[in-house]
Coordinates of C-alpha atoms in Angstrom, one line a residue:
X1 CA 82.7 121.7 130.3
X2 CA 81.1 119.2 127.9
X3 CA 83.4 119.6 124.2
X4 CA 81.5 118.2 121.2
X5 CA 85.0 116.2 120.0
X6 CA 84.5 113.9 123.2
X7 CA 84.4 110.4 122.3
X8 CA 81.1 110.3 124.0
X9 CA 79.6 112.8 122.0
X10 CA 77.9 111.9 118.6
X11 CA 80.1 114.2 116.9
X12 CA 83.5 112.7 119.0
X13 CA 81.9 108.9 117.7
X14 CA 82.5 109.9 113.9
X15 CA 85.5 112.0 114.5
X16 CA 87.4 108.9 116.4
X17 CA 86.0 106.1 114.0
X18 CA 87.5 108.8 110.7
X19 CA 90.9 109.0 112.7
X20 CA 90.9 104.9 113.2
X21 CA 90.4 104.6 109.3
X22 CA 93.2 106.9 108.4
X23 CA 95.8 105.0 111.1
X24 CA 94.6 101.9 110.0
X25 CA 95.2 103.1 105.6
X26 CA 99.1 104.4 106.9
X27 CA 99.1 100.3 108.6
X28 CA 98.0 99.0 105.7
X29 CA 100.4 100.8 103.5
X30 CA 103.2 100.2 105.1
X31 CA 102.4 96.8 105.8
X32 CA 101.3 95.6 103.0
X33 CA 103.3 97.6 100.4
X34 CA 106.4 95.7 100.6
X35 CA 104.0 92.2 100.5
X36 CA 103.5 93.5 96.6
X37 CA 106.7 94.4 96.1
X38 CA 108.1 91.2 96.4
X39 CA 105.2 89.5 95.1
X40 CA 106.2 91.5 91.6
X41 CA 110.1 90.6 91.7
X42 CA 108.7 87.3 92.5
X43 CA 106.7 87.1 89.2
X44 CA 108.8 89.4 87.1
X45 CA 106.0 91.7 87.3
X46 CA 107.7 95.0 88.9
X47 CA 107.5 97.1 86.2
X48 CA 103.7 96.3 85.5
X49 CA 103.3 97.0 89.3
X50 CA 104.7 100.5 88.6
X51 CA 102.1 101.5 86.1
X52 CA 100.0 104.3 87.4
X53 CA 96.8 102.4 87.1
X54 CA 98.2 98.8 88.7
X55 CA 100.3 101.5 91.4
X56 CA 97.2 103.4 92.5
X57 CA 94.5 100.6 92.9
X58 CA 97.4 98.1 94.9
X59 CA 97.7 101.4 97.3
X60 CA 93.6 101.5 97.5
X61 CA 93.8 97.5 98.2
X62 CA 96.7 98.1 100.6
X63 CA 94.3 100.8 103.0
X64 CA 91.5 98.9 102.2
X65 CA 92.5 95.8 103.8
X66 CA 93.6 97.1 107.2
X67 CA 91.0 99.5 106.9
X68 CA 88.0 96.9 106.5
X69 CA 89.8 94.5 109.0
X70 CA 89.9 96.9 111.9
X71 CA 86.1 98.3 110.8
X72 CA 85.0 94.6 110.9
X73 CA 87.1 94.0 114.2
X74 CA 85.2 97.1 115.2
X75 CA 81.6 95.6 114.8
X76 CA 80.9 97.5 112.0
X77 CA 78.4 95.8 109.7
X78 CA 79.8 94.7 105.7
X79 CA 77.7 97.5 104.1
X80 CA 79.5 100.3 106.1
X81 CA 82.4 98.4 105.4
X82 CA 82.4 98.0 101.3
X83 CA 81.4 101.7 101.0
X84 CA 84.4 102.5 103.1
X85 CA 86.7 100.7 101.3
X86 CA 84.6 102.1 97.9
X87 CA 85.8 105.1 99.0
X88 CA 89.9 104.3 98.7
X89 CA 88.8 103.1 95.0
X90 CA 86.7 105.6 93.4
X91 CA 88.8 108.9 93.5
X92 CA 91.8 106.8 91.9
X93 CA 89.1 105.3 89.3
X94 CA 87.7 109.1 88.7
X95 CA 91.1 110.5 87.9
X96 CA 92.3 108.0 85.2
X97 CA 90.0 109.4 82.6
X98 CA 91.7 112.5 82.5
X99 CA 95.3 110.9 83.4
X100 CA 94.5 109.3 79.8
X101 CA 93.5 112.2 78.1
X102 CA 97.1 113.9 79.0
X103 CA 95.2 116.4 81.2
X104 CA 96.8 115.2 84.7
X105 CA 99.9 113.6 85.2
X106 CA 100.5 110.0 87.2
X107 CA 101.9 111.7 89.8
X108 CA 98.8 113.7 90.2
X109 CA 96.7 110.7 90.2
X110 CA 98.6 109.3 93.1
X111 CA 97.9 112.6 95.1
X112 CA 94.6 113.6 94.1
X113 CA 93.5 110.0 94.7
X114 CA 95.1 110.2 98.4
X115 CA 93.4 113.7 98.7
X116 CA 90.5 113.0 97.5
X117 CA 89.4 109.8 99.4
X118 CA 89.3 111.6 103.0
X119 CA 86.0 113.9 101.2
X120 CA 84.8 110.8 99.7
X121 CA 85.6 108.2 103.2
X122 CA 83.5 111.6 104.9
X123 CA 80.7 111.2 102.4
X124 CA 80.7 107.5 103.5
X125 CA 80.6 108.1 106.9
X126 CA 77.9 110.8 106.2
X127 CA 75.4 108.1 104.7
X128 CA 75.5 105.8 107.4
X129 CA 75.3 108.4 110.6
X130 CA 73.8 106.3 112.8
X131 CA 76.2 103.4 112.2
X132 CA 79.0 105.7 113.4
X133 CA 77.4 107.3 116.2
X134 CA 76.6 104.6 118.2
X135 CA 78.8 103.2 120.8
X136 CA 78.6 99.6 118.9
X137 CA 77.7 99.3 115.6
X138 CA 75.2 96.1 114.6
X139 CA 76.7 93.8 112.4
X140 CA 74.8 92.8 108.7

């Protein structure tokens, strides 16, 4: 019996490529996390580091690195790509707004951001179908 979450199905292509970006944002965090924390007791910049702003976009760089590495090892082409990693960036980037206006917290920021990247990483994947169906992707 045929299931529709086989990696040969169309549905199974997108599933498996959403479950390689997730495993390679956790790589890229906990590889590349203590890369800035040394970088900032290096430069005396810690505490700067630690702000909620600086804190959430080094986490989007962090996924976004591995993420766009294994996506380019992949095949996949540099539009895909950028939107992908666009997607780690703009839920942080949406939340500061009302972090400044005292309605959220920096701890909700951190969160929500986290949260709200695997909607917006689906919303990516959702405008480039095709690119994520097929069994290679073309390169641009």
């Amino acid at each position: 019996m045929k299931t529709l979450l086989r990696p040969t199905t169309p549905t199974g292509h997108i599933v498996r490529h959403y479950l390689e970006m997730v495993v390679a944002m956790v790589v890229g965090m906990i590889a590349l996390g203590p890369l800035w924390s040394l970088a900032g007791e290096a430069l005396g910049w810690t505490a700067a580091f630690h702000a909620p702003e600086p804190a959430s976009l080094i986490m989007a760089t962090n996924m976004s690195v591995a993420m766009c590495a294994w996506m380019r090892f992949r095949g996949h082409g540099w539009p895909a790509t950028l939107e992908m990693a666009a997607a780690m960036y703009l839920p942080f980037v949406v939340l500061f707004p009302p972090m400044w206006a005292g309605l959220i917290s920096a701890g909700t920021v951190m969160v929500g951001g986290h949260v709200l990247m695997l909607p917006a990483m689906a919303v990516a994947m959702l405008l480039r179908r095709g690119e994520y169906i097929g069994h290679c992707a073309t390169r641009s």
